[in-house]
Short mmCIF file of C-alpha atoms in Angstrom, two decimals:
data_model
loop_
_atom_site.label_atom_id
_atom_site.label_comp_id
_atom_site.label_asym_id
_atom_site.label_seq_id
_atom_site.Cartn_x
_atom_site.Cartn_y
_atom_site.Cartn_z
CA UNK A 135 134.27 169.88 247.93
CA UNK A 136 133.08 170.41 244.37
CA UNK A 137 135.80 169.99 241.76
CA UNK A 138 137.18 173.05 240.04
CA UNK A 139 137.74 171.05 236.88
CA UNK A 140 136.19 167.95 235.39
CA UNK A 141 137.44 166.05 232.47
CA UNK A 142 134.61 163.69 231.39
CA UNK A 143 135.23 160.62 229.04
CA UNK A 144 137.59 162.61 226.81
CA UNK A 145 138.63 160.93 223.67
CA UNK A 146 140.90 162.40 220.90
CA UNK A 147 142.01 160.54 217.78
CA UNK A 148 144.67 161.09 215.26
CA UNK A 149 144.12 162.08 211.73
CA UNK A 150 141.21 164.42 212.49
CA UNK A 151 139.32 161.67 214.37
CA UNK A 152 139.64 158.76 211.89
CA UNK A 153 142.99 157.30 213.46
CA UNK A 154 144.15 155.75 216.66
CA UNK A 155 143.22 157.13 219.99
CA UNK A 156 145.73 159.37 221.69
CA UNK A 157 143.45 159.89 224.60
CA UNK A 158 140.75 157.23 225.08
CA UNK A 159 137.75 157.87 227.35
CA UNK A 160 139.81 159.70 230.02
CA UNK A 161 138.18 161.19 233.11
CA UNK A 162 139.80 163.44 235.69
CA UNK A 163 138.72 165.69 238.60
CA UNK A 164 140.82 168.52 240.02
CA UNK A 165 139.77 170.19 243.31
CA UNK A 166 141.12 173.33 244.80
CA UNK A 167 144.56 173.02 246.40
CA UNK A 168 145.72 170.06 244.39
CA UNK A 169 148.78 169.66 242.24
CA UNK A 170 147.92 166.91 239.77
CA UNK A 171 151.05 165.38 238.32
CA UNK A 172 150.67 164.09 234.84
CA UNK A 173 153.27 161.43 233.86
CA UNK A 174 154.00 158.88 231.10
CA UNK A 175 156.15 157.93 228.34
CA UNK A 176 156.94 160.13 225.45
CA UNK A 177 153.93 160.25 223.00
CA UNK A 178 151.34 159.09 225.41
CA UNK A 179 149.29 162.27 225.25
CA UNK A 180 150.39 164.40 228.18
CA UNK A 181 150.63 167.65 226.34
CA UNK A 182 147.64 166.84 224.32
CA UNK A 183 145.69 166.37 227.43
CA UNK A 184 146.64 169.83 228.70
CA UNK A 185 145.77 171.39 225.29
CA UNK A 186 142.37 169.64 225.26
CA UNK A 187 141.67 171.12 228.71
CA UNK A 188 142.68 174.61 227.55
CA UNK A 189 140.40 174.09 224.43
CA UNK A 190 143.46 174.40 222.19
CA UNK A 191 142.80 170.94 220.68
CA UNK A 192 139.62 169.65 219.04
CA UNK A 193 138.54 166.20 220.65
CA UNK A 194 136.04 163.83 219.33
CA UNK A 195 134.21 162.89 222.40
CA UNK A 196 133.67 164.05 226.01
CA UNK A 197 133.63 167.31 227.70
CA UNK A 198 135.61 169.52 229.93
CA UNK A 199 133.87 171.51 232.73
CA UNK A 200 135.20 174.39 234.72
CA UNK A 201 133.16 175.08 237.98
CA UNK A 202 130.41 172.87 236.43
CA UNK A 203 130.20 174.61 233.18
CA UNK A 204 131.57 173.99 229.66
CA UNK A 205 134.11 176.49 228.12
CA UNK A 206 131.44 177.66 225.65
CA UNK A 207 129.37 178.91 228.56
CA UNK A 208 132.11 181.31 229.52
CA UNK A 209 133.39 182.01 225.96
CA UNK A 210 136.59 180.48 225.00
CA UNK A 211 138.84 183.70 225.51
CA UNK A 212 137.31 184.27 228.91
CA UNK A 213 137.56 180.59 229.65
CA UNK A 214 141.34 180.73 228.98
CA UNK A 215 141.88 183.39 231.53
CA UNK A 216 140.59 180.91 234.17
CA UNK A 217 142.35 177.75 232.82
CA UNK A 218 145.64 178.69 231.24
CA UNK A 219 148.12 176.52 229.45
CA UNK A 220 151.77 177.32 229.94
CA UNK A 221 153.91 175.41 227.15
CA UNK A 222 157.18 173.86 227.80
CA UNK A 223 158.93 176.18 225.30
CA UNK A 224 157.34 179.56 224.76
CA UNK A 225 156.72 180.37 221.08
CA UNK A 226 159.37 182.66 219.42
CA UNK A 227 157.62 185.92 219.78
CA UNK A 228 158.40 189.34 218.24
CA UNK A 229 159.67 192.11 220.49
CA UNK A 230 160.41 192.00 224.12
CA UNK A 231 158.82 190.28 227.21
CA UNK A 232 157.74 193.52 228.57
CA UNK A 233 156.02 194.47 225.23
CA UNK A 234 154.30 191.10 225.21
CA UNK A 235 153.11 191.48 228.82
CA UNK A 236 151.61 195.06 227.91
CA UNK A 237 149.95 193.57 224.91
CA UNK A 238 148.38 190.72 226.85
CA UNK A 239 146.98 193.03 229.50
CA UNK A 240 144.91 194.88 226.66
CA UNK A 241 143.05 191.85 225.69
CA UNK A 242 139.32 192.42 226.59
CA UNK A 243 138.99 189.05 228.20
CA UNK A 244 142.10 189.81 230.37
CA UNK A 245 140.94 193.35 231.37
CA UNK A 246 137.59 191.91 232.54
CA UNK A 247 139.34 189.25 234.58
CA UNK A 248 141.62 191.81 236.09
CA UNK A 249 138.48 193.67 237.24
CA UNK A 250 137.10 190.54 238.83
CA UNK A 251 140.45 190.03 240.65
CA UNK A 252 140.26 193.47 242.23
CA UNK A 253 137.16 192.56 244.15
CA UNK A 254 138.55 189.11 245.37
CA UNK A 255 140.98 188.43 248.03
CA UNK A 256 143.72 187.56 245.57
CA UNK A 257 146.32 190.30 245.31
CA UNK A 258 148.15 191.45 242.10
CA UNK A 259 151.59 190.32 241.83
CA UNK A 260 154.23 191.92 239.42
CA UNK A 261 155.60 189.35 237.03
CA UNK A 262 158.96 191.21 236.98
CA UNK A 263 159.10 190.72 240.88
CA UNK A 264 158.21 187.05 240.50
CA UNK A 265 160.84 186.58 237.90
CA UNK A 266 163.47 188.28 240.11
CA UNK A 267 162.92 185.56 242.74
CA UNK A 268 164.02 183.12 240.03
CA UNK A 269 167.29 184.87 238.99
CA UNK A 270 165.73 186.86 236.09
CA UNK A 271 167.09 190.40 236.31
CA UNK A 272 164.88 193.33 235.28
CA UNK A 273 167.15 194.05 232.13
CA UNK A 274 166.23 190.84 230.65
CA UNK A 275 162.48 192.05 230.12
CA UNK A 276 163.76 194.61 227.73
CA UNK A 277 165.73 192.32 225.52
CA UNK A 278 164.18 190.51 222.29
CA UNK A 279 162.83 187.10 223.07
CA UNK A 280 165.06 185.73 220.43
CA UNK A 281 168.12 186.61 222.51
CA UNK A 282 166.97 184.95 225.62
CA UNK A 283 168.12 181.30 226.66
CA UNK A 284 165.60 178.52 227.08
CA UNK A 285 165.67 178.88 230.83
CA UNK A 286 165.27 182.55 230.71
CA UNK A 287 162.28 182.29 228.32
CA UNK A 288 160.68 179.58 230.39
CA UNK A 289 160.81 181.48 233.70
CA UNK A 290 159.70 184.77 232.20
CA UNK A 291 156.66 183.11 230.62
CA UNK A 292 155.86 181.32 233.79
CA UNK A 293 156.03 184.66 235.67
CA UNK A 294 153.84 186.28 233.18
CA UNK A 295 151.21 183.54 233.68
CA UNK A 296 151.36 183.84 237.54
CA UNK A 297 151.73 187.61 237.61
CA UNK A 298 148.43 188.18 235.53
CA UNK A 299 146.67 186.84 238.54
CA UNK A 300 143.80 185.63 236.52
CA UNK A 301 144.15 181.91 236.21
CA UNK A 302 142.30 179.55 238.53
CA UNK A 303 144.06 176.59 237.01
CA UNK A 304 147.51 176.66 235.58
CA UNK A 305 148.29 173.81 233.03
CA UNK A 306 151.96 173.33 233.28
CA UNK A 307 153.86 171.54 230.54
CA UNK A 308 157.24 170.73 232.12
CA UNK A 309 157.74 174.15 233.59
CA UNK A 310 161.26 173.62 234.93
CA UNK A 311 162.71 171.40 232.03
CA UNK A 312 165.35 173.95 231.03
CA UNK A 313 166.21 175.11 234.65
CA UNK A 314 169.12 174.15 236.86
CA UNK A 315 168.35 172.61 240.38
CA UNK A 316 168.61 175.94 242.19
CA UNK A 317 166.27 177.63 239.82
CA UNK A 318 163.91 174.63 239.88
CA UNK A 319 163.68 174.79 243.62
CA UNK A 320 162.69 178.37 243.50
CA UNK A 321 160.14 178.03 240.91
CA UNK A 322 158.55 175.05 242.87
CA UNK A 323 158.44 177.02 246.04
CA UNK A 324 156.73 180.08 244.47
CA UNK A 325 154.16 177.92 242.71
CA UNK A 326 153.16 175.87 245.76
CA UNK A 327 153.27 178.96 248.17
CA UNK A 328 150.66 180.75 245.94
CA UNK A 329 148.08 177.89 246.17
CA UNK A 330 145.42 177.51 248.74
CA UNK A 331 145.51 174.73 251.30
CA UNK A 332 145.40 171.11 249.82
CA UNK A 333 142.33 168.89 250.49
CA UNK A 334 142.78 167.18 253.91
CA UNK A 335 142.65 163.74 252.05
CA UNK A 336 145.55 164.71 249.72
CA UNK A 337 149.14 163.68 250.60
CA UNK A 338 151.42 166.91 250.80
CA UNK A 339 154.67 166.39 249.09
CA UNK A 340 155.88 169.90 249.85
CA UNK A 341 155.95 171.64 253.23
CA UNK A 342 155.98 175.18 251.72
CA UNK A 343 153.45 177.28 253.54
CA UNK A 344 150.54 178.24 251.22
CA UNK A 345 149.04 181.78 251.06
CA UNK A 346 146.18 181.19 248.61
CA UNK A 347 147.14 184.30 246.69
CA UNK A 348 147.49 182.77 243.08
CA UNK A 349 145.98 179.81 241.19
CA UNK A 350 143.59 177.56 242.94
CA UNK A 351 145.08 174.31 241.52
CA UNK A 352 147.99 173.09 239.13
CA UNK A 353 148.04 170.40 236.51
CA UNK A 354 151.72 169.71 235.95
CA UNK A 355 153.56 167.37 233.55
CA UNK A 356 157.01 166.24 234.66
CA UNK A 357 159.45 163.42 233.85
CA UNK A 358 161.17 163.87 237.01
CA UNK A 359 159.89 161.39 239.78
CA UNK A 360 161.57 163.37 242.54
CA UNK A 361 159.82 166.53 241.50
CA UNK A 362 156.56 164.63 241.38
CA UNK A 363 157.04 163.54 245.04
CA UNK A 364 158.15 167.22 246.00
CA UNK A 365 155.16 169.16 244.67
CA UNK A 366 152.53 166.66 243.75
CA UNK A 367 149.29 165.81 245.75
CA UNK A 368 148.24 163.06 243.16
CA UNK A 369 149.59 161.52 240.00
CA UNK A 370 147.90 160.52 236.67
CA UNK A 371 150.02 158.25 234.69
CA UNK A 372 148.78 158.13 231.16
CA UNK A 373 151.17 155.17 230.34
CA UNK A 374 149.17 153.00 232.62
CA UNK A 375 145.72 153.59 230.83
#
């Protein structure tokens, strides 16, 4: 199976390229159905790697390919509807989550992606419905972001990423770090259930049935070794590089 995503000899250095390397000649392939766990000690470049894959950081060497093509071939805004970064802590945004969701839907790249999804086998899932499965009541979508707790903001931001139904790959930066065990389990179940079947060669750390209605693969940062075992099919440890 051809990889969905290829990271080829990626190097990023501090101080606009003149300093020490945060990522040095790193390569990675991600295939459909995989949950690639990214681990490592603080400061080893986990978040930086995800931001490079999303073309949010400028790197000095290497390339990132999605379905065999660089981001520029798609246009960066369109590429980011296919390969989407979900930060650990959503930025403090003006207004309410519902207003933010409505605004995102109006982006031209997002509208074009929604038209593609309509002709595919992947259905549309309401972010509010997803969030309800994680204990987020409808009323919270009408509250200002600034009034939400860290766990509420984290779940809503993730529900928006899933519910937009455009991303082939979600880049998840500790998506359950602010959640209690019950909410964490619910989020894990939803994420894994929306994936297609994992490659036969990949060990399955989660027995949740997969429907193939959402992202095609996940790249997931976690500091929790038990979570890595539950959801991961493969682990990349940046501390060992």
